[in-house]
Coordinates of C-alpha atoms in Angstrom, one line a residue:
Chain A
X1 CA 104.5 156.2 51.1
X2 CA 105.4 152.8 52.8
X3 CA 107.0 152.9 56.0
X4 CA 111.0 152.5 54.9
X5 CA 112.4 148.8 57.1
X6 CA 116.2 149.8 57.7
X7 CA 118.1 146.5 56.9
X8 CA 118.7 146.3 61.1
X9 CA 114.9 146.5 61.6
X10 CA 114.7 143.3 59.2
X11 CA 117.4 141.5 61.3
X12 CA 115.8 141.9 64.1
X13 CA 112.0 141.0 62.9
X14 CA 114.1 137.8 61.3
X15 CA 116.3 136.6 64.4
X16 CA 113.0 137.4 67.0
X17 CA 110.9 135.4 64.3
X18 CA 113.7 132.5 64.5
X19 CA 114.0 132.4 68.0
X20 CA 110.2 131.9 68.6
X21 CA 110.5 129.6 66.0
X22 CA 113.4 127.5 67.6
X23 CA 111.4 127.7 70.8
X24 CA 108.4 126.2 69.5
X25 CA 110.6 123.7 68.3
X26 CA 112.4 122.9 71.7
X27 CA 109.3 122.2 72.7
X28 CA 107.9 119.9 70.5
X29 CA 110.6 117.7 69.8
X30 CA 111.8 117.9 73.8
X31 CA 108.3 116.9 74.6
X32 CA 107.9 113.9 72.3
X33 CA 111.6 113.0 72.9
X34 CA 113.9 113.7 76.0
X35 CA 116.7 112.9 73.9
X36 CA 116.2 115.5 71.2
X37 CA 119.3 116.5 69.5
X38 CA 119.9 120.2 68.6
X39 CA 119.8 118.6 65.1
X40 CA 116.9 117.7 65.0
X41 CA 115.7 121.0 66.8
X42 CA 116.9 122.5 64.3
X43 CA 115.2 120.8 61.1
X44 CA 112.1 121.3 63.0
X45 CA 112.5 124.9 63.2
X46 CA 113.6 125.4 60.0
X47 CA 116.6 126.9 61.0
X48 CA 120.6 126.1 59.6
X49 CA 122.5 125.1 63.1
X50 CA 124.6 128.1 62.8
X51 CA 121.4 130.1 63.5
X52 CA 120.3 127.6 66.0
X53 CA 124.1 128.1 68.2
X54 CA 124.0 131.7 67.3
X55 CA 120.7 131.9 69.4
X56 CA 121.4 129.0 72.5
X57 CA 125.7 128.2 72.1
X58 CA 124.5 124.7 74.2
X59 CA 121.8 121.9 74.2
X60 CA 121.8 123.2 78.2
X61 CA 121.1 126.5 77.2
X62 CA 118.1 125.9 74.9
X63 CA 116.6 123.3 77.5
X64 CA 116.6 125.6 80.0
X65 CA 114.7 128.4 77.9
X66 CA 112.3 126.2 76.3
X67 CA 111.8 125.0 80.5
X68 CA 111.3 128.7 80.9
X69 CA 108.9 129.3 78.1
X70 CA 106.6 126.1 79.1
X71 CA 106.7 127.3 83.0
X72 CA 105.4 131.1 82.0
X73 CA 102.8 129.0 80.3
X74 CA 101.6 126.8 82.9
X75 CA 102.3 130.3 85.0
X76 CA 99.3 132.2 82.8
X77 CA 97.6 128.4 83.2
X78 CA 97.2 129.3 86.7
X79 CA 96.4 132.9 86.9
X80 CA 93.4 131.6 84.4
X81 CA 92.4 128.7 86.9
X82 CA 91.9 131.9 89.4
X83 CA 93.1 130.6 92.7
X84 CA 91.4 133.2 94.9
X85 CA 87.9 132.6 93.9
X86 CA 85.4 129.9 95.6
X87 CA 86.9 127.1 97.9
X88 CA 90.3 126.4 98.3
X89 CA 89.8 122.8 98.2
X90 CA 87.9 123.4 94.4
X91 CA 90.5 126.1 93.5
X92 CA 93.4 123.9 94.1
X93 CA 91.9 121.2 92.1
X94 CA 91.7 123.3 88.9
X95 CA 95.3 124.3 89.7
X96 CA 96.5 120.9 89.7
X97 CA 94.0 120.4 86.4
X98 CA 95.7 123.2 84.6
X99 CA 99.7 121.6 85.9
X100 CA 98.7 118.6 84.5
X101 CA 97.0 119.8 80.9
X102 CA 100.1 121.4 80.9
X103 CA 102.8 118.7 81.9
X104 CA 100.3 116.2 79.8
X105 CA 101.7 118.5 76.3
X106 CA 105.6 118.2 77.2
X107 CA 106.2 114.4 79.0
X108 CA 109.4 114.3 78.0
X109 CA 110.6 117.7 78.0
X110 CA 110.2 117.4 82.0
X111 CA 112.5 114.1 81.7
X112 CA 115.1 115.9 79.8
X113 CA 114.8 119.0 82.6
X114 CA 115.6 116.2 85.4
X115 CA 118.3 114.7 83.4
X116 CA 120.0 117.6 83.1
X117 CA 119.3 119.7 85.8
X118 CA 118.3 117.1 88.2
X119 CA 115.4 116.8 90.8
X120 CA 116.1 119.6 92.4
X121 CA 117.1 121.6 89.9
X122 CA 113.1 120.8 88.5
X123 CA 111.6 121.9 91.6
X124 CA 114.0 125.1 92.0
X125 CA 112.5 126.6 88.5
X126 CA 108.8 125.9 89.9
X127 CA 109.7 128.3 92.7
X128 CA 107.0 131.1 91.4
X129 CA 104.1 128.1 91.0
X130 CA 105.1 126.7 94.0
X131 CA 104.5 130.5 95.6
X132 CA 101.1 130.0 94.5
X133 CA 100.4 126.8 95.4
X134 CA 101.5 127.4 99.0
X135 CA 99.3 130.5 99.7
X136 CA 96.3 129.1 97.9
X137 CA 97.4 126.2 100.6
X138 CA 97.7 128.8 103.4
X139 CA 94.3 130.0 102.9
X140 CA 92.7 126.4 102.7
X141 CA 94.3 125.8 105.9
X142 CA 92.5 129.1 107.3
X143 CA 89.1 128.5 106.3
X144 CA 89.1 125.1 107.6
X145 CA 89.3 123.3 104.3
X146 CA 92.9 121.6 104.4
X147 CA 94.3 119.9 107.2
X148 CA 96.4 121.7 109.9
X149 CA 98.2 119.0 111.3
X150 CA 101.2 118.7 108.7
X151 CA 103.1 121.0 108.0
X152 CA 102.3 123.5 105.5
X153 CA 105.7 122.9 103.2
X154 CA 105.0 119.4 103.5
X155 CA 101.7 119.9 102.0
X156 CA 103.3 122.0 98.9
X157 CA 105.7 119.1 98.5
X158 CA 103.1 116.8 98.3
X159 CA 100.9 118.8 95.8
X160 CA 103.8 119.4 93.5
X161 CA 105.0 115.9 93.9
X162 CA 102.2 114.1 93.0
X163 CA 101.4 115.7 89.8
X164 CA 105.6 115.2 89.2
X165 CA 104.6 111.4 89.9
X166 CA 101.6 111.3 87.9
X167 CA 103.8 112.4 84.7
X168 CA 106.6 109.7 85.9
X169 CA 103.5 107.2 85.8
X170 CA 102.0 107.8 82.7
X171 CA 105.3 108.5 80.9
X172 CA 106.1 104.8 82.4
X173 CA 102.8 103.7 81.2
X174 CA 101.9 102.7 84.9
X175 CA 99.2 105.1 84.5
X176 CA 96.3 105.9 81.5
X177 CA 97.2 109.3 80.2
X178 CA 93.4 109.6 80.2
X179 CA 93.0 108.6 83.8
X180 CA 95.6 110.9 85.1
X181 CA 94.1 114.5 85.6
X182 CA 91.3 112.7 87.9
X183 CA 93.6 110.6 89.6
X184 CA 95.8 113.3 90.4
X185 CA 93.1 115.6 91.2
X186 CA 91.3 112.9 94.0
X187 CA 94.8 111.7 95.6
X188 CA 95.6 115.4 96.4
X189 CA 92.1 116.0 97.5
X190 CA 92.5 113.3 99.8
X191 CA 96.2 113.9 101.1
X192 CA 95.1 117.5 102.2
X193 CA 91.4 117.4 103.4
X194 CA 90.8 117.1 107.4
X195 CA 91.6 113.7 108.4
X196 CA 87.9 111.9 109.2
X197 CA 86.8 113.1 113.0
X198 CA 88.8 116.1 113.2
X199 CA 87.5 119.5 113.2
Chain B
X1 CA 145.1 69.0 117.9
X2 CA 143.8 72.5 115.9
X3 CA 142.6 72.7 112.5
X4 CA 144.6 73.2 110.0
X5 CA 144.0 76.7 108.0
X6 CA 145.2 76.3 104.4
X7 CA 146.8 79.7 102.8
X8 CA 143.5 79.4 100.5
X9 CA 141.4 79.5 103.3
X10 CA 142.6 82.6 105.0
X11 CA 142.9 84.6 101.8
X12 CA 139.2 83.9 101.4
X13 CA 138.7 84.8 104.7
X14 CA 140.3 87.9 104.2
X15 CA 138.5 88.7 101.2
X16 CA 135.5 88.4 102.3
X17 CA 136.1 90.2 105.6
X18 CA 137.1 93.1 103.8
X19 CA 134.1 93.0 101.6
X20 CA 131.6 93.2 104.2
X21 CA 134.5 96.5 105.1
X22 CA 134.1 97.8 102.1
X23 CA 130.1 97.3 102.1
X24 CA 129.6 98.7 105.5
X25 CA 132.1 101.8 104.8
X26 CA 130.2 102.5 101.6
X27 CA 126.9 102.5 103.0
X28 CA 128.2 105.1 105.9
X29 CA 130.5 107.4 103.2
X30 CA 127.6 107.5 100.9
X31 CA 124.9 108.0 103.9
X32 CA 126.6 111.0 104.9
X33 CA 127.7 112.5 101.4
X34 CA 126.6 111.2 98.0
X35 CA 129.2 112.2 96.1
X36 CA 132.1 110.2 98.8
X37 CA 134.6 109.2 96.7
X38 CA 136.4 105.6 96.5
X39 CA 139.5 106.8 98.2
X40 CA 137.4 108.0 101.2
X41 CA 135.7 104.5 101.4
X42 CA 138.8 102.9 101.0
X43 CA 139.9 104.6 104.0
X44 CA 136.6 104.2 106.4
X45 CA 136.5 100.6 105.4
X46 CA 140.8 100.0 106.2
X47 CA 142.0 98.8 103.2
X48 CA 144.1 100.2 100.6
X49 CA 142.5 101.5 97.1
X50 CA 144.1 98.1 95.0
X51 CA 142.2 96.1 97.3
X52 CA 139.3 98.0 97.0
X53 CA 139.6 98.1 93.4
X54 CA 139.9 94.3 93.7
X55 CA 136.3 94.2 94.4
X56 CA 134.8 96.7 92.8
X57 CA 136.1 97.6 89.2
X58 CA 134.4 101.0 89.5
X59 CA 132.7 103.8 92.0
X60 CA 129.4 102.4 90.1
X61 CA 129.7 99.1 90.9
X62 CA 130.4 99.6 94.6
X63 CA 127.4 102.1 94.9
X64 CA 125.0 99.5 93.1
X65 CA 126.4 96.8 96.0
X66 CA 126.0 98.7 98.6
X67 CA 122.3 99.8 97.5
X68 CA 121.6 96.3 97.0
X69 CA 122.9 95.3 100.8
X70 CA 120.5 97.7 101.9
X71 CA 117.7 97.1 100.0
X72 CA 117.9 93.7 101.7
X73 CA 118.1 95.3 105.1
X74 CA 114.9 97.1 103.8
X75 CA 113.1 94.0 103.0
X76 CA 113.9 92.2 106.2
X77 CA 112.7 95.2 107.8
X78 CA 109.4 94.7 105.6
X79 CA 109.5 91.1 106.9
X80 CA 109.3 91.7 110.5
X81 CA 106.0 94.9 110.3
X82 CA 104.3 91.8 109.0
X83 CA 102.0 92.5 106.5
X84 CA 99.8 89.6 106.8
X85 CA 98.8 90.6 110.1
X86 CA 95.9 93.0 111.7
X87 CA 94.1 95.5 108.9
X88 CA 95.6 96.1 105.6
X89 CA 95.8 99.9 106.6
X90 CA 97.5 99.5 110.2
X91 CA 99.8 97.2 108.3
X92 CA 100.6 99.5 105.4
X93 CA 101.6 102.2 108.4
X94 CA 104.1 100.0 109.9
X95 CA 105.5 99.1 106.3
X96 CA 105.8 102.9 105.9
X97 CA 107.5 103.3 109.2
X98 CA 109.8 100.8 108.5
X99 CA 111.1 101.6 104.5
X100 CA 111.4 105.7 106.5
X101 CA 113.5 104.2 109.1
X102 CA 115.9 102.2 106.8
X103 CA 115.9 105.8 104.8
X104 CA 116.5 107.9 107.3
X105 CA 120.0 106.4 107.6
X106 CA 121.0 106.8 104.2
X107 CA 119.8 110.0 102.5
X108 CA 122.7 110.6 101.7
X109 CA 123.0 106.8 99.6
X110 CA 119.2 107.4 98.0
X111 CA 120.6 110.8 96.6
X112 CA 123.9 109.0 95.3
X113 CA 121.7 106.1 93.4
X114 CA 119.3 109.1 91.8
X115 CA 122.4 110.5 90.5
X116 CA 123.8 107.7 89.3
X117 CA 120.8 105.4 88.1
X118 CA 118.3 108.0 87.8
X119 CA 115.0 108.2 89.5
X120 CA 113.0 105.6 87.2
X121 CA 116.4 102.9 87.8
X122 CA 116.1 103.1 91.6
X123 CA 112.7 102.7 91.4
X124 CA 113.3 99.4 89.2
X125 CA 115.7 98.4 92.2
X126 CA 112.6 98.1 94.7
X127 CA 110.4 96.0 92.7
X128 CA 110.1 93.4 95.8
X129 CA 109.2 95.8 97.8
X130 CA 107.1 97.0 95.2
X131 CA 105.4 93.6 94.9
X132 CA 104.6 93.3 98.5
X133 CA 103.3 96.7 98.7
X134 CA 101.0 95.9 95.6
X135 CA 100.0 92.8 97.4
X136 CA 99.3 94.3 101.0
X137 CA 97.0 96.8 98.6
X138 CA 95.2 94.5 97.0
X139 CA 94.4 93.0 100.3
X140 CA 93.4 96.2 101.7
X141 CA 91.2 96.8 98.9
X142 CA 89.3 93.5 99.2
X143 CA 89.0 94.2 102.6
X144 CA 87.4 97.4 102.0
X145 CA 90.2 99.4 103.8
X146 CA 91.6 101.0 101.2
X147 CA 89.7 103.0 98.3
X148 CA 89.4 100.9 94.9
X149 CA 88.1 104.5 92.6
X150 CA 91.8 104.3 91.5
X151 CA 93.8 102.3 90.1
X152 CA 96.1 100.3 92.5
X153 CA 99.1 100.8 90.6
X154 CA 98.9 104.4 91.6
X155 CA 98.2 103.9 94.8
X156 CA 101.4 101.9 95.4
X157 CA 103.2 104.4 93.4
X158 CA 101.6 106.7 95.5
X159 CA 102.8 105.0 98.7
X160 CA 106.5 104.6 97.2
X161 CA 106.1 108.2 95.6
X162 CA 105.5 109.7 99.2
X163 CA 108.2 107.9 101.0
X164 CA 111.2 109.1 98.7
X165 CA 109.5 113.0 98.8
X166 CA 109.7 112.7 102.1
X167 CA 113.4 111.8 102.0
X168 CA 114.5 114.2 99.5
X169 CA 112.6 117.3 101.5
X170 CA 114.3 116.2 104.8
X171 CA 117.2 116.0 103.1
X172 CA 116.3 119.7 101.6
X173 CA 116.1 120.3 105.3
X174 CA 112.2 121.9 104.0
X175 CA 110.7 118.9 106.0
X176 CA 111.9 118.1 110.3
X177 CA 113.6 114.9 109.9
X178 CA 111.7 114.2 113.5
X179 CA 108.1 114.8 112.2
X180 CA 108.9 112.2 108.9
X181 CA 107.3 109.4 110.2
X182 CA 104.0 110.9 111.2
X183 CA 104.2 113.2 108.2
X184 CA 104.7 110.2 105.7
X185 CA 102.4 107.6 107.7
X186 CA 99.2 110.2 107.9
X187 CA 99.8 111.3 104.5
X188 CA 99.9 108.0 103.0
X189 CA 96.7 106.4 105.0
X190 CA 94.8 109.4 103.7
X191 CA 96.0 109.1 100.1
X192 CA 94.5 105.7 100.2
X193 CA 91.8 105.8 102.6
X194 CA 88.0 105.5 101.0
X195 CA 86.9 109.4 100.4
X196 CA 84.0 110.5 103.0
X197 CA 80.6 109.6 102.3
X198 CA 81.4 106.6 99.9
X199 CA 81.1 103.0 100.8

């Protein structure tokens, strides 16, 4: 006999399958366009707005789980990149190599975060990354391959900043889109490593 | 005999007493707190809100004059670290301590314009600066000071990049407003500097 789906179980399976589907959605149409409308969202979901506002009741509120969504991503991005193996100096550059095949797929979703939730309000949701970042920094600094005479924060900052300015660039089109993940990869090399005839 | 002072001539010179007033209170109000208000200004600059409003027809338009009085201040300051003179790289560090020092005493106005005209419409406010960064670049990388296995574009957005970071993490009180100078100056000559072991 075939397992018996309540009527609940189905609205469930339907509102989970919608919200994934909405999600996906946010994404794309966020990342090609900052200015997405929930319309348009919408459409691309294949969803009626009234299921769209019954899942996110403001353009706000589906930005900021769509941000969420994308930063678990570049989250399991890292973990991948394994940031305690080999050198710190190599594991950070496949950290910022992962960010930035990551940031490469959503350009404009990170201009629609900064336009709504500002600067700031960016860098406060990258506060797990950022975590990561500044221990794999730590032990750099401890096994003599990063610099010790800035200070360590400064060091994050400067990390997260210029793979933030990198996406600014390209999205500009100051900077090849192609170019970027090398570019990125050499300038924080460079900004972290032992300044020439220092020990 | 003394010379006669028509009642066209000291209205004038009132006005345009009370704009430099209004221009000098604004650039103090806005230092300290980016979201000072026009009432406040009004009040640090001595005149009453009709006269201010006389000048400025909005909040706006007084925040985009006062960034553009000290964007001029900046450039003068750019004029006398001389960029034509000594190498392009000790020149670039006194460019860099100059644009922190004109910073350092408005964070306040910097986090006011990002509100207001967004990150990528500030940035469109420095172009000459821009410009004479780009040039003293160029000059460095001809000279074989600087390193030329990226593309200069991003090494003055590099430059520009690392200057503003460093004024929003003071102002996120995550960098010691005392170490900027150093921080930003070492950080930028080893963005740019030619990577170890290449000619």
């Amino acid at each position: 006999m075939a397992p018996r789906v309540t009527p609940d179980q189905r609205r469930r399976a339907d509102a989970e399958r919608n919200l994934a589907a909405i999600i996906k959605a946010g994404r794309e149409c966020f990342g090609r366009n900052p200015s997405a409308s929930m319309t348009e969202i919408a459409q691309a979901a294949g969803v009626g707005r009234v299921t769209l506002y019954g899942h996110f009741s403001s353009r706000e509120e589906l930005l900021e789980a769509v941000l969420h969504d994308t930063l678990t991503h570049a989250q399991q991005a890292f973990d991948a990149a394994e940031p305690q193996s080999g050198t710190a100096a190599d594991a950070l550059s496949r950290l910022v190599r992962a960010s930035w095949q990551v940031l490469d797929g959503c350009l404009g979703l990170r201009a629609a975060a900064v336009l709504t939730f500002g600067e700031s309000g960016v860098r406060r949701r990258h506060e797990v990354m950022l975590g990561r970042v500044d221990a794999l920094i730590g032990r750099g600094q401890d096994e003599g391959d990063f610099r010790t005479d800035l200070p360590r924060d400064w060091l994050v900052a400067t990390t997260y900043g210029l793979i933030h300015l990198a996406a600014d660039e390209v999205a500009a089109r100051r900077l090849a889109r192609d170019d970027a993940g090398r570019t990125i990869e050499a300038t924080v090399r460079a900004a972290l490593a032992i300044p020439h005839g220092r020990g």
